[in-house]
Amino acid sequence: MRLYLQLPFLAMACVFLSSCGGGGNGGTSSPTTDIPDPPTASDPDPDPVINYDTAEYRRNYGLGAVNSITAYEAGLSGDGVTVATVDTGIDLKQQDLDANISRKSIDLQSNTYDGVQDEYGHGTWVAGIIAAEKNNVGIHGVAFNAQVMAIRADKHSDCTDGCSFSDSDVARGIDYAVANGAKVINLSLGSDRTINPASGLGQSLIHAVDAGLVVVIAAGNGDDNEIGMAEPDGFAQFAANPDVKGGIIIAGAVDSANQMASFSNKAGTGETQDVYMVAPGEHILTTDLTTSDEDRNQLAMIYGTSAAAPYIAAAAAILLEKFPNLDNRQVVQILLDSAKDLGAAGPDEEFGQGLLDIAAAIQPSGTLQISSAGGQSMALQGSLLTSPAMGGGLATAAGRALAFDRYDRAYNASLASRFQAPASRFSLAQAADRMNRISSSLSMGDHGLRLGISATDTGRYHASTSLEIQARDGNERSDMTIEAAITPRLSFSMQSGSTAGRTAATGDLALTARAMDPASQLSASGQRAGLTFALTRHLDVGTVAFMGDRPKADDLDPTLDDPRQSGGALTLRRWLGRTAHLDLEAGRMFERGSTLGLTGSGIFNGIEGAATDYIRFGGGVAVGSLRLDGAYMASRTGTELNGGSVFAGFDTLKANGWSLSLTDQRFASRGHVFGLHMAQPLAVTSGAATLHLATGWQDSAPVYTDQRADLSATERETSFELFHRYAASDTLSLQTNFIYRRNPDNLARSGDEAAVFLHLATAL
Amino acid sequence: MPAGRVLAIFALSLLAACSHGGDDAPSDIPEGAVEVREGYYMVPVTKDEDGCQMYRAYAPGMLTDQAIRYQRADGSFTVNKEEAACDGRS
């Protein structure tokens, strides 16, 4: 009886792991949502070359205060949206406005376009804040490409130091804006008086809101002695009327430090607080009346809630440009909801909902939704864990789709960023762990019972113990071998008519643990049990059953289920003499929750399972001390979907792989064993997934298309292993394994891997 | 009641209604308001951080713009603070 103690040298110096240019699970990325882009049909092209942080931009500090530059960089400027101003008209000669004055501008008294010429200046100030041109002259407006429909509503009487407006004229102006295509109305006007909903002005405002226009009203410049400043003035309070609430915003004013302007009426405690927000209203530089034909770029510095309201009106124009499908109440709600909180936390009596924030307003609100292939709405979340067999195939898919927020605003979402690289199905670290064990066994010579106990410290994976019972009787084919290991990965293997002696040499190769069946190709761990009978002297028949676990996905996406594989096969081995054989294995693997290892969560969680039929041809021949083994496997995979994802279907996936091993039991001289192994693991050669995604935008509705995502591996892994064992004596041996993997997991971007194992064993 | 008196009352009622021009009764003229012209006032609001008095426009029964004014030395009003007579910080 011999006590055989195997001391792997790994713990001392043995494992040299290096990753040439990466390795591991490279390419894994967290799902992200792209910076939203507008719907494709109305998608202005952002021009990264344009610098929006110009002197013209900086002259109007309010543009920065409301984060407008984010909108500009997204290609937004209010283009195509008309903002009506019911005011004192507009300076038709102002060089900074002339291109943005709507031809539908009108003077209500003369009923002419020319009559709209501003005689006091207030309408020109307001218009400049909304849409002064971006032309490197003076300042530019918040929505510098919007159109201003200037509706002159003053009496053309004495406007010394300011004009006044009758309710009926303002009502007419509102009606005109509604009838002539304006999307937004700015009313930088005020009054102490409350407005009766049944009055002409009240009815016009109700009509405008019902017609889908966004209305912005200045909060008023209060005085403590009379109407008070604790709430909006009487006119602005109409915004809280149930007939219009949600369609009108009250605009208060803040200074450059975001402090409440001392003159501004505040949000109040009642219903007005819900629809009140603030914008810059102090020290605002804007366009002024021209003083001569030579000087058409006059500027004015103004204060008042008159200045705050057009910031918000212009922001509404930007929103409507980006999301033309929004209705007025949605625009109002988005602007209010996205406001930057000022003062007391949350909505308050002073700032109401907070400061206008255009950058926040164009961002998605709530969780983005995407429509499944079956038409259900799903939260845009989850990830797709691509299969090692597919390598980086899926990563090349465009994977872009429109996703929708709670207001049905469409955003371009990159699905590709949710594609995660496969976990390495073969880890050099795991291989090291497998070999890094201290084992002992009792063996009663070549004929008898072998009892073994091994303890394996596999580091981060698990620790296990095993009991091996082996009854052997030499290397004859008639021998019987029974092995069992009691570990967390319980395995049982029974072979009758064992060929253990003929294949023992390859057992020294780390890479040969990757048996040529789909489950072990795709699994991080698995069990394989077989039963083989020698049917005749030259023919072995057997069955194989296997189970496998997908690589633990916790590190990638905790919401992913752990798919499992199981299956079985029939095996045939035809012996050609005593030293050569041909193998044939045909089997089927069933997967739950994956297809050839591809699995997903969230919007990709629609793979019910798959069935893979495979066939493997192989053979081996021994000549003297040399032995050559090889195998080739081909498979076809059919996928079953459950309809709850973006997947509309899968092609039949075709894959193949091969391996080749050469060993020499007497390499160079007695005591030296040499082995060489080469393989290309399983890789998909053809097949695609079809994703049903919204990819366009037409007539305010998404357009769905089927996108094909090729699942073929774009690169193939080729792995090499060199093995050498030197038995210095009956009790001492040194084993060296050198492993090199090119394009591990069929991914070039993982970088190549190389490792050296030194294994020292001694027998006592 | 004599017809002439009835006519006079009716005419006065019409005059009163027309002068309102709005939905509700006109507000009283705020204290301290400066009449710029008939039916149009500048009402002192607060003083700004420089101590310069700010005004808002006020017209009974009418809507007015919501720009802040400052008073010039000659008594007229302007939105341009640079033109305001704020030396006295009154």
Tab-separated table of N, CA, C and O in Angstrom, chain A residues 476-480 495-499 502 531-543 571-575:
chain	number	residue	atom	x	y	z
A	476	GLU	N	-6.927	-2.616	-18.510
A	476	GLU	CA	-7.671	-3.420	-19.459
A	476	GLU	C	-9.046	-2.832	-19.702
A	476	GLU	O	-9.632	-2.201	-18.833
A	477	ARG	N	-9.558	-3.080	-20.868
A	477	ARG	CA	-10.854	-2.556	-21.235
A	477	ARG	C	-11.970	-3.138	-20.389
A	477	ARG	O	-13.028	-2.562	-20.251
A	478	SER	N	-11.737	-4.255	-19.875
A	478	SER	CA	-12.775	-4.899	-19.096
A	478	SER	C	-12.836	-4.346	-17.663
A	478	SER	O	-13.679	-4.736	-16.886
A	479	ASP	N	-11.914	-3.438	-17.374
A	479	ASP	CA	-11.896	-2.895	-16.019
A	479	ASP	C	-13.149	-2.079	-15.743
A	479	ASP	O	-13.808	-1.577	-16.647
A	480	MET	N	-13.408	-1.943	-14.506
A	480	MET	CA	-14.539	-1.120	-14.087
A	480	MET	C	-14.016	0.003	-13.204
A	480	MET	O	-13.188	-0.199	-12.325
A	495	GLN	N	-18.214	3.988	-15.256
A	495	GLN	CA	-17.847	3.498	-16.577
A	495	GLN	C	-17.625	1.998	-16.497
A	495	GLN	O	-16.931	1.506	-15.603
A	496	SER	N	-18.207	1.342	-17.401
A	496	SER	CA	-17.985	-0.100	-17.503
A	496	SER	C	-17.223	-0.346	-18.783
A	496	SER	O	-17.559	0.197	-19.830
A	497	GLY	N	-16.245	-1.121	-18.706
A	497	GLY	CA	-15.389	-1.243	-19.861
A	497	GLY	C	-14.541	0.001	-19.971
A	497	GLY	O	-14.483	0.650	-21.004
A	498	SER	N	-13.935	0.327	-18.888
A	498	SER	CA	-13.228	1.593	-18.785
A	498	SER	C	-12.112	1.720	-19.804
A	498	SER	O	-11.440	0.762	-20.138
A	499	THR	N	-11.966	2.898	-20.240
A	499	THR	CA	-10.829	3.216	-21.109
A	499	THR	C	-9.934	4.213	-20.423
A	499	THR	O	-9.193	4.938	-21.070
A	502	ARG	N	-6.381	4.425	-21.347
A	502	ARG	CA	-6.046	4.911	-22.685
A	502	ARG	C	-6.110	6.435	-22.783
A	502	ARG	O	-5.500	7.015	-23.648
A	531	LEU	N	-22.578	6.272	-18.703
A	531	LEU	CA	-22.631	4.822	-18.533
A	531	LEU	C	-22.279	4.204	-19.870
A	531	LEU	O	-22.904	4.516	-20.891
A	532	THR	N	-21.249	3.387	-19.858
A	532	THR	CA	-20.768	2.831	-21.120
A	532	THR	C	-20.692	1.312	-21.024
A	532	THR	O	-20.250	0.769	-20.010
A	533	PHE	N	-21.135	0.656	-22.062
A	533	PHE	CA	-21.070	-0.796	-22.123
A	533	PHE	C	-20.288	-1.214	-23.365
A	533	PHE	O	-20.410	-0.592	-24.412
A	534	ALA	N	-19.532	-2.243	-23.149
A	534	ALA	CA	-18.842	-2.825	-24.298
A	534	ALA	C	-19.790	-3.815	-24.946
A	534	ALA	O	-19.963	-4.934	-24.484
A	535	LEU	N	-20.427	-3.350	-25.996
A	535	LEU	CA	-21.449	-4.175	-26.640
A	535	LEU	C	-20.820	-5.378	-27.318
A	535	LEU	O	-21.317	-6.498	-27.249
A	536	THR	N	-19.750	-5.087	-27.992
A	536	THR	CA	-18.960	-6.160	-28.589
A	536	THR	C	-17.503	-5.855	-28.279
A	536	THR	O	-17.177	-4.856	-27.632
A	537	ARG	N	-16.669	-6.683	-28.776
A	537	ARG	CA	-15.244	-6.469	-28.547
A	537	ARG	C	-14.782	-5.144	-29.157
A	537	ARG	O	-13.858	-4.515	-28.670
A	538	HIS	N	-15.469	-4.732	-30.214
A	538	HIS	CA	-15.010	-3.528	-30.915
A	538	HIS	C	-15.966	-2.358	-30.792
A	538	HIS	O	-15.720	-1.312	-31.382
A	539	LEU	N	-17.032	-2.535	-30.072
A	539	LEU	CA	-18.015	-1.451	-30.036
A	539	LEU	C	-18.497	-1.193	-28.606
A	539	LEU	O	-19.003	-2.100	-27.943
A	540	ASP	N	-18.287	0.050	-28.178
A	540	ASP	CA	-18.825	0.505	-26.900
A	540	ASP	C	-20.048	1.364	-27.183
A	540	ASP	O	-20.038	2.191	-28.100
A	541	VAL	N	-21.059	1.179	-26.396
A	541	VAL	CA	-22.213	2.078	-26.485
A	541	VAL	C	-22.435	2.669	-25.099
A	541	VAL	O	-22.138	2.037	-24.082
A	542	GLY	N	-22.930	3.841	-25.095
A	542	GLY	CA	-23.123	4.480	-23.796
A	542	GLY	C	-24.120	5.619	-23.859
A	542	GLY	O	-24.608	6.002	-24.931
A	543	THR	N	-24.405	6.070	-22.710
A	543	THR	CA	-25.256	7.258	-22.592
A	543	THR	C	-24.549	8.264	-21.702
A	543	THR	O	-23.752	7.902	-20.830
A	571	THR	N	-23.686	7.628	-27.055
A	571	THR	CA	-22.303	7.589	-27.527
A	571	THR	C	-22.005	6.224	-28.146
A	571	THR	O	-22.516	5.192	-27.704
A	572	LEU	N	-21.189	6.268	-29.129
A	572	LEU	CA	-20.689	5.051	-29.765
A	572	LEU	C	-19.181	5.167	-29.881
A	572	LEU	O	-18.653	6.234	-30.215
A	573	ARG	N	-18.515	4.124	-29.556
A	573	ARG	CA	-17.070	4.104	-29.774
A	573	ARG	C	-16.718	2.814	-30.511
A	573	ARG	O	-16.985	1.715	-30.034
A	574	ARG	N	-16.153	3.001	-31.635
A	574	ARG	CA	-15.738	1.853	-32.464
A	574	ARG	C	-14.226	1.718	-32.341
A	574	ARG	O	-13.478	2.630	-32.690
A	575	TRP	N	-13.845	0.565	-31.795
A	575	TRP	CA	-12.402	0.318	-31.624
A	575	TRP	C	-11.819	-0.246	-32.906
A	575	TRP	O	-12.395	-1.128	-33.523
